[in-house]
Amino acid sequence: MQPRWNGDWLDRMYNARAAVPQHPWHLGRWALASQDAREAHPCELDVAYGDDASERLDVFPADRPGGPAVVFIHGGYWRALDKADHSFLAVPLRNAGACVFVPNYALCPAVTIPDIVLQMVRALAWVHRHGARWGADARRLVVIGHSAGAHLAAMMLACRWTAWDATLPAQLVRGALGISGLYDLEPLMHAPFIRDTLRLTPDDVARASPAWLPPPRHGRMLAVVGAEESAEFQRQTTTLRRVWGERRVPVCETLPDCNHFSVLEQLSLPGTRLHQLALALTFGARVPRGQPAVGAPRVTSTGAHRRC
């Protein structure tokens, strides 16, 4: 076994909940904010995108038809959490004019990660075909994901859509934003805290690691990670940029003062760098590189975002 597969070290690097003792506070805050979002904004809940009971999504339509379609994929190490915990993230994107879809998926160990990837393929194909019912422009579909959701977002950008279904466009996904993503799955085969739940095989790793796949033929991936996250979470992000190249990953940044949970909350706060990146991706704007958005909260040190 390679030295890097030392179990204690892998758990320190990848067990995000253990690394952030206050994570229950963050998760509780998300749940309350999400309940408020569902009560205060128009939404349609538990819409089926497939036959399995887990294949349901929530829709937050834009005020006016014709806006881009945003699919937000939640994290939880492919084994935990729910779309209902993340409704709060739909609000700022909906307020900006997007139609937001938040899907669920089956969880490990009942299924494998490749199974979940295929569920998200079905979810995005469904949004492409049916999103207009809620005013979404399916030609402007982007994916945002956090942690395991960032992995799934990257897999959607890398998907060969016409090979899966010849009736779909080759560039079904215009772009993706990965927040604290896991793009090289090999370490997770060996991490004691998660390996028995994920049950990854070498074949799973080869088929479902974005950093092991060729660069996407279309679109762009914006990749960010919190500065307070482990060296391995930061390596995951830089590895994707190295393998896919700057053309496909034009943004690769470390966001100051953010841990694995607080970094996601930046997405919901207008004026932050992460919110700026999400809007630029969603509406096809050019992303100012390495500069905090006007009015962003003060950051430590020089105030600059370190680029990978």
CSV table of C-alpha atoms in Angstrom, one decimal:
chain,number,residue,atom,x,y,z
A,1,MET,CA,0.0,0.0,0.0
A,2,GLN,CA,1.3,3.4,-0.9
A,3,PRO,CA,2.3,5.8,2.0
A,4,ARG,CA,-0.4,8.2,0.8
A,5,TRP,CA,-3.1,5.6,1.6
A,6,ASN,CA,-2.4,5.6,5.3
A,7,GLY,CA,-5.8,5.4,6.8
A,8,ASP,CA,-5.4,7.9,9.6
A,9,TRP,CA,-4.0,10.5,7.2
A,10,LEU,CA,-6.8,9.9,4.6
A,11,ASP,CA,-9.4,10.4,7.3
A,12,ARG,CA,-7.8,13.6,8.4
A,13,MET,CA,-7.7,14.8,4.8
A,14,TYR,CA,-11.2,13.8,3.7
A,15,ASN,CA,-13.5,13.6,6.7
A,16,ALA,CA,-14.9,17.1,6.3
A,17,ARG,CA,-17.4,16.7,9.2
A,18,ALA,CA,-14.6,15.7,11.6
A,19,ALA,CA,-12.5,18.7,10.4
A,20,VAL,CA,-15.3,21.2,11.1
A,21,PRO,CA,-16.7,20.5,14.6
A,22,GLN,CA,-19.4,23.2,14.1
A,23,HIS,CA,-20.8,21.4,11.0
A,24,PRO,CA,-24.1,20.6,12.8
A,25,TRP,CA,-24.7,24.4,13.1
A,26,HIS,CA,-24.1,24.8,9.4
A,27,LEU,CA,-26.4,22.0,8.5
A,28,GLY,CA,-29.1,23.2,10.8
A,29,ARG,CA,-28.8,26.7,9.3
A,30,TRP,CA,-29.2,25.3,5.8
A,31,ALA,CA,-32.4,23.4,6.8
A,32,LEU,CA,-34.0,26.4,8.4
A,33,ALA,CA,-33.1,28.7,5.5
A,34,SER,CA,-34.4,26.1,3.0
A,35,GLN,CA,-37.7,25.8,4.7
A,36,ASP,CA,-38.1,29.6,4.6
A,37,ALA,CA,-37.2,29.5,0.9
A,38,ARG,CA,-39.9,27.0,0.1
A,39,GLU,CA,-42.5,29.0,2.0
A,40,ALA,CA,-41.5,32.4,0.6
A,41,HIS,CA,-40.9,31.6,-3.1
A,42,PRO,CA,-42.9,29.8,-5.8
A,43,CYS,CA,-41.8,26.2,-6.1
A,44,GLU,CA,-43.0,22.8,-7.2
A,45,LEU,CA,-41.7,20.0,-5.1
A,46,ASP,CA,-40.9,16.3,-5.7
A,47,VAL,CA,-41.3,16.3,-9.5
A,48,ALA,CA,-40.4,12.9,-10.9
A,49,TYR,CA,-37.5,12.8,-13.4
A,50,GLY,CA,-37.3,9.0,-13.4
A,51,ASP,CA,-39.1,5.9,-12.2
A,52,ASP,CA,-37.1,5.3,-8.9
A,53,ALA,CA,-38.5,6.9,-5.7
A,54,SER,CA,-35.2,8.7,-5.3
A,55,GLU,CA,-35.5,10.4,-8.7
A,56,ARG,CA,-37.3,13.5,-7.7
A,57,LEU,CA,-36.4,17.2,-8.0
A,58,ASP,CA,-37.7,20.6,-6.8
A,59,VAL,CA,-38.3,23.4,-9.2
A,60,PHE,CA,-37.9,27.1,-8.4
A,61,PRO,CA,-39.2,28.9,-11.6
A,62,ALA,CA,-38.0,32.3,-12.5
A,63,ASP,CA,-40.4,35.3,-12.5
A,64,ARG,CA,-40.2,35.6,-16.3
A,65,PRO,CA,-39.9,32.8,-18.9
A,66,GLY,CA,-36.7,32.3,-21.0
A,67,GLY,CA,-34.2,32.4,-18.2
A,68,PRO,CA,-31.3,29.9,-18.1
A,69,ALA,CA,-31.7,26.5,-16.4
A,70,VAL,CA,-29.5,25.9,-13.3
A,71,VAL,CA,-29.3,22.4,-11.8
A,72,PHE,CA,-27.8,22.4,-8.2
A,73,ILE,CA,-26.5,19.0,-7.1
A,74,HIS,CA,-26.1,18.6,-3.3
A,75,GLY,CA,-23.2,17.0,-1.6
A,76,GLY,CA,-23.0,14.6,1.4
A,77,TYR,CA,-20.3,12.1,0.2
A,78,TRP,CA,-22.9,10.4,-2.0
A,79,ARG,CA,-24.4,8.9,1.2
A,80,ALA,CA,-26.2,11.7,3.0
A,81,LEU,CA,-28.2,14.9,2.8
A,82,ASP,CA,-31.2,15.8,0.6
A,83,LYS,CA,-32.4,18.3,-1.9
A,84,ALA,CA,-34.6,19.8,0.9
A,85,ASP,CA,-31.5,20.9,2.8
A,86,HIS,CA,-30.4,23.1,-0.1
A,87,SER,CA,-33.5,25.0,-1.3
A,88,PHE,CA,-32.0,28.2,0.1
A,89,LEU,CA,-29.4,28.2,-2.7
A,90,ALA,CA,-32.1,28.5,-5.3
A,91,VAL,CA,-33.3,31.9,-4.1
A,92,PRO,CA,-30.4,34.2,-5.3
A,93,LEU,CA,-30.2,32.5,-8.6
A,94,ARG,CA,-34.0,32.6,-9.1
A,95,ASN,CA,-33.9,36.3,-8.1
A,96,ALA,CA,-31.3,36.9,-10.8
A,97,GLY,CA,-33.6,35.4,-13.5
A,98,ALA,CA,-32.7,31.7,-13.6
A,99,CYS,CA,-35.0,28.7,-13.3
A,100,VAL,CA,-33.5,26.4,-10.6
A,101,PHE,CA,-33.8,22.6,-10.4
A,102,VAL,CA,-32.6,20.8,-7.3
A,103,PRO,CA,-32.5,17.0,-7.8
A,104,ASN,CA,-32.2,14.1,-5.3
A,105,TYR,CA,-30.5,10.9,-6.0
A,106,ALA,CA,-30.2,7.5,-4.4
A,107,LEU,CA,-27.5,7.2,-1.7
A,108,CYS,CA,-24.6,4.8,-1.1
A,109,PRO,CA,-24.4,2.0,-0.1
A,110,ALA,CA,-27.7,1.1,-1.7
A,111,VAL,CA,-26.2,2.2,-5.0
A,112,THR,CA,-22.8,2.9,-6.4
A,113,ILE,CA,-21.3,6.2,-7.5
A,114,PRO,CA,-21.6,5.2,-11.2
A,115,ASP,CA,-25.3,4.5,-10.5
A,116,ILE,CA,-25.7,8.0,-9.1
A,117,VAL,CA,-23.8,9.5,-12.1
A,118,LEU,CA,-26.4,7.9,-14.4
A,119,GLN,CA,-29.2,9.2,-12.3
A,120,MET,CA,-27.9,12.7,-12.8
A,121,VAL,CA,-27.6,12.1,-16.5
A,122,ARG,CA,-31.3,11.2,-16.5
A,123,ALA,CA,-32.1,14.3,-14.4
A,124,LEU,CA,-30.3,16.7,-16.8
A,125,ALA,CA,-31.8,15.1,-19.9
A,126,TRP,CA,-35.2,15.5,-18.2
A,127,VAL,CA,-34.6,19.2,-17.5
A,128,HIS,CA,-33.5,19.6,-21.1
A,129,ARG,CA,-36.7,18.1,-22.4
A,130,HIS,CA,-39.2,19.5,-19.8
A,131,GLY,CA,-37.7,22.6,-18.3
A,132,ALA,CA,-39.6,24.9,-20.6
A,133,ARG,CA,-42.8,24.0,-18.6
A,134,TRP,CA,-41.3,26.3,-15.9
A,135,GLY,CA,-40.0,28.9,-18.2
A,136,ALA,CA,-36.4,27.5,-18.5
A,137,ASP,CA,-34.4,27.9,-21.7
A,138,ALA,CA,-32.9,24.4,-22.0
A,139,ARG,CA,-30.2,25.8,-24.4
A,140,ARG,CA,-28.7,27.6,-21.4
A,141,LEU,CA,-28.3,24.8,-18.9
A,142,VAL,CA,-25.5,24.9,-16.3
A,143,VAL,CA,-24.8,22.7,-13.3
A,144,ILE,CA,-23.5,23.8,-9.8
A,145,GLY,CA,-22.5,21.2,-7.2
A,146,HIS,CA,-20.9,21.1,-3.8
A,147,SER,CA,-18.5,18.4,-2.6
A,148,ALA,CA,-19.9,15.1,-4.0
A,149,GLY,CA,-22.2,17.3,-6.0
A,150,ALA,CA,-19.3,19.1,-7.6
A,151,HIS,CA,-18.0,15.7,-8.7
A,152,LEU,CA,-21.4,15.0,-10.3
A,153,ALA,CA,-21.4,18.4,-11.9
A,154,ALA,CA,-18.0,17.7,-13.5
A,155,MET,CA,-19.2,14.3,-14.7
A,156,MET,CA,-22.2,16.1,-16.4
A,157,LEU,CA,-19.9,18.4,-18.2
A,158,ALA,CA,-17.7,15.5,-19.3
A,159,CYS,CA,-20.7,13.4,-20.4
A,160,ARG,CA,-20.9,12.3,-24.0
A,161,TRP,CA,-24.5,13.1,-24.4
A,162,THR,CA,-25.1,12.0,-27.9
A,163,ALA,CA,-23.5,8.6,-27.1
A,164,TRP,CA,-25.9,8.2,-24.3
A,165,ASP,CA,-28.9,9.4,-26.4
A,166,ALA,CA,-28.6,10.5,-30.0
A,167,THR,CA,-31.6,12.8,-29.6
A,168,LEU,CA,-29.7,15.0,-27.1
A,169,PRO,CA,-27.4,17.9,-28.1
A,170,ALA,CA,-23.7,17.3,-27.7
A,171,GLN,CA,-23.4,20.4,-25.6
A,172,LEU,CA,-26.3,19.8,-23.3
A,173,VAL,CA,-24.4,21.4,-20.4
A,174,ARG,CA,-23.0,24.8,-21.1
A,175,GLY,CA,-20.9,25.0,-18.0
A,176,ALA,CA,-20.4,23.8,-14.4
A,177,LEU,CA,-19.3,25.3,-11.1
A,178,GLY,CA,-17.6,22.9,-8.7
A,179,ILE,CA,-17.4,23.9,-5.0
A,180,SER,CA,-15.0,21.8,-2.9
A,181,GLY,CA,-15.2,19.0,-5.3
A,182,LEU,CA,-13.9,15.4,-5.3
A,183,TYR,CA,-12.5,14.7,-8.8
A,184,ASP,CA,-10.0,11.9,-8.1
A,185,LEU,CA,-11.9,9.1,-6.4
A,186,GLU,CA,-8.9,6.8,-5.8
A,187,PRO,CA,-8.1,8.0,-2.2
A,188,LEU,CA,-11.7,7.3,-1.2
A,189,MET,CA,-11.2,3.6,-1.9
A,190,HIS,CA,-8.8,3.5,1.1
A,191,ALA,CA,-10.2,6.1,3.5
A,192,PRO,CA,-11.6,4.1,6.5
A,193,PHE,CA,-14.4,6.5,7.4
A,194,ILE,CA,-16.0,6.1,4.0
A,195,ARG,CA,-14.7,3.1,2.0
A,196,ASP,CA,-17.2,0.6,3.3
A,197,THR,CA,-20.1,2.9,2.4
A,198,LEU,CA,-18.9,3.8,-1.1
A,199,ARG,CA,-17.6,0.3,-2.0
A,200,LEU,CA,-15.5,1.8,-4.8
A,201,THR,CA,-13.8,-0.6,-7.2
A,202,PRO,CA,-10.8,0.3,-9.4
A,203,ASP,CA,-13.2,0.2,-12.4
A,204,ASP,CA,-15.5,2.6,-10.6
A,205,VAL,CA,-12.6,5.0,-10.0
A,206,ALA,CA,-11.5,4.8,-13.6
A,207,ARG,CA,-15.0,5.4,-15.0
A,208,ALA,CA,-16.2,8.0,-12.5
A,209,SER,CA,-13.2,10.2,-11.7
A,210,PRO,CA,-13.4,13.4,-13.7
A,211,ALA,CA,-9.7,13.9,-13.2
A,212,TRP,CA,-9.1,10.5,-14.9
A,213,LEU,CA,-11.3,11.4,-17.9
A,214,PRO,CA,-10.4,13.4,-21.1
A,215,PRO,CA,-11.2,17.1,-21.0
A,216,PRO,CA,-14.8,17.9,-22.0
A,217,ARG,CA,-15.3,18.8,-25.6
A,218,HIS,CA,-17.5,21.8,-24.8
A,219,GLY,CA,-18.1,24.2,-22.0
A,220,ARG,CA,-16.1,25.5,-19.0
A,221,MET,CA,-15.7,24.3,-15.4
A,222,LEU,CA,-15.2,26.9,-12.7
A,223,ALA,CA,-13.6,25.2,-9.7
A,224,VAL,CA,-13.2,26.7,-6.2
A,225,VAL,CA,-12.3,25.4,-2.7
A,226,GLY,CA,-12.1,26.9,0.7
A,227,ALA,CA,-8.8,28.1,2.0
A,228,GLU,CA,-9.5,26.4,5.4
A,229,GLU,CA,-10.1,23.0,3.8
A,230,SER,CA,-7.5,20.2,3.8
A,231,ALA,CA,-4.5,19.9,1.5
A,232,GLU,CA,-6.2,17.0,-0.2
A,233,PHE,CA,-9.4,18.9,-1.0
A,234,GLN,CA,-7.3,21.7,-2.4
A,235,ARG,CA,-5.2,19.1,-4.4
A,236,GLN,CA,-8.5,17.7,-5.8
A,237,THR,CA,-9.3,21.1,-7.3
A,238,THR,CA,-5.8,21.8,-8.7
A,239,THR,CA,-5.6,18.3,-10.2
A,240,LEU,CA,-8.8,18.9,-12.2
A,241,ARG,CA,-7.3,22.1,-13.7
A,242,ARG,CA,-4.0,20.3,-14.4
A,243,VAL,CA,-5.7,17.4,-16.2
A,244,TRP,CA,-8.4,19.4,-18.1
A,245,GLY,CA,-6.3,22.4,-18.8
A,246,GLU,CA,-7.0,26.1,-18.4
A,247,ARG,CA,-9.2,26.3,-21.4
A,248,ARG,CA,-11.8,24.0,-19.8
A,249,VAL,CA,-11.1,25.1,-16.2
A,250,PRO,CA,-10.5,28.9,-16.6
A,251,VAL,CA,-11.2,29.5,-12.9
A,252,CYS,CA,-9.4,27.6,-10.2
A,253,GLU,CA,-9.4,29.5,-7.0
A,254,THR,CA,-9.1,29.2,-3.2
A,255,LEU,CA,-11.7,31.3,-1.3
A,256,PRO,CA,-10.3,32.8,1.9
A,257,ASP,CA,-11.8,32.2,5.3
A,258,CYS,CA,-14.0,29.3,4.1
A,259,ASN,CA,-14.2,25.7,5.4
A,260,HIS,CA,-16.0,22.9,3.7
A,261,PHE,CA,-19.4,24.1,4.8
A,262,SER,CA,-19.1,27.8,5.0
A,263,VAL,CA,-17.8,28.0,1.5
A,264,LEU,CA,-21.2,26.8,0.2
A,265,GLU,CA,-23.0,29.5,2.0
A,266,GLN,CA,-21.1,32.1,0.0
A,267,LEU,CA,-23.1,31.0,-3.0
A,268,SER,CA,-26.3,32.5,-1.4
A,269,LEU,CA,-24.7,35.9,-0.6
A,270,PRO,CA,-24.8,38.5,-3.3
A,271,GLY,CA,-21.5,40.4,-3.5
A,272,THR,CA,-19.3,37.4,-2.7
A,273,ARG,CA,-16.8,36.0,-5.2
A,274,LEU,CA,-18.6,32.7,-5.4
A,275,HIS,CA,-22.0,34.3,-6.1
A,276,GLN,CA,-20.2,36.4,-8.8
A,277,LEU,CA,-18.8,33.3,-10.4
A,278,ALA,CA,-22.2,31.5,-10.3
A,279,LEU,CA,-23.9,34.5,-12.0
A,280,ALA,CA,-21.2,34.8,-14.7
A,281,LEU,CA,-21.5,31.1,-15.5
A,282,THR,CA,-25.3,31.1,-15.5
A,283,PHE,CA,-25.7,34.1,-17.7
A,284,GLY,CA,-22.7,33.5,-20.0
A,285,ALA,CA,-20.7,36.5,-18.8
A,286,ARG,CA,-16.9,36.9,-18.8
A,287,VAL,CA,-15.5,36.1,-15.3
A,288,PRO,CA,-13.1,38.7,-13.9
A,289,ARG,CA,-10.2,36.6,-12.8
A,290,GLY,CA,-8.9,36.5,-9.3
A,291,GLN,CA,-10.8,39.6,-8.2
A,292,PRO,CA,-13.4,39.8,-5.4
A,293,ALA,CA,-16.8,41.1,-6.3
A,294,VAL,CA,-17.6,44.7,-5.5
A,295,GLY,CA,-18.9,44.8,-2.0
A,296,ALA,CA,-17.6,41.4,-1.1
A,297,PRO,CA,-16.8,40.8,2.6
A,298,ARG,CA,-13.3,41.8,3.6
A,299,VAL,CA,-10.8,38.9,3.5
A,300,THR,CA,-7.6,38.3,5.4
A,301,SER,CA,-4.1,39.0,4.2
A,302,THR,CA,-3.9,40.9,0.9
A,303,GLY,CA,-7.6,40.3,0.1
A,304,ALA,CA,-6.7,38.5,-3.1
A,305,HIS,CA,-8.0,35.2,-4.1
A,306,ARG,CA,-5.2,32.7,-4.7
A,307,ARG,CA,-5.4,31.2,-8.2
A,308,CYS,CA,-4.4,27.5,-8.6
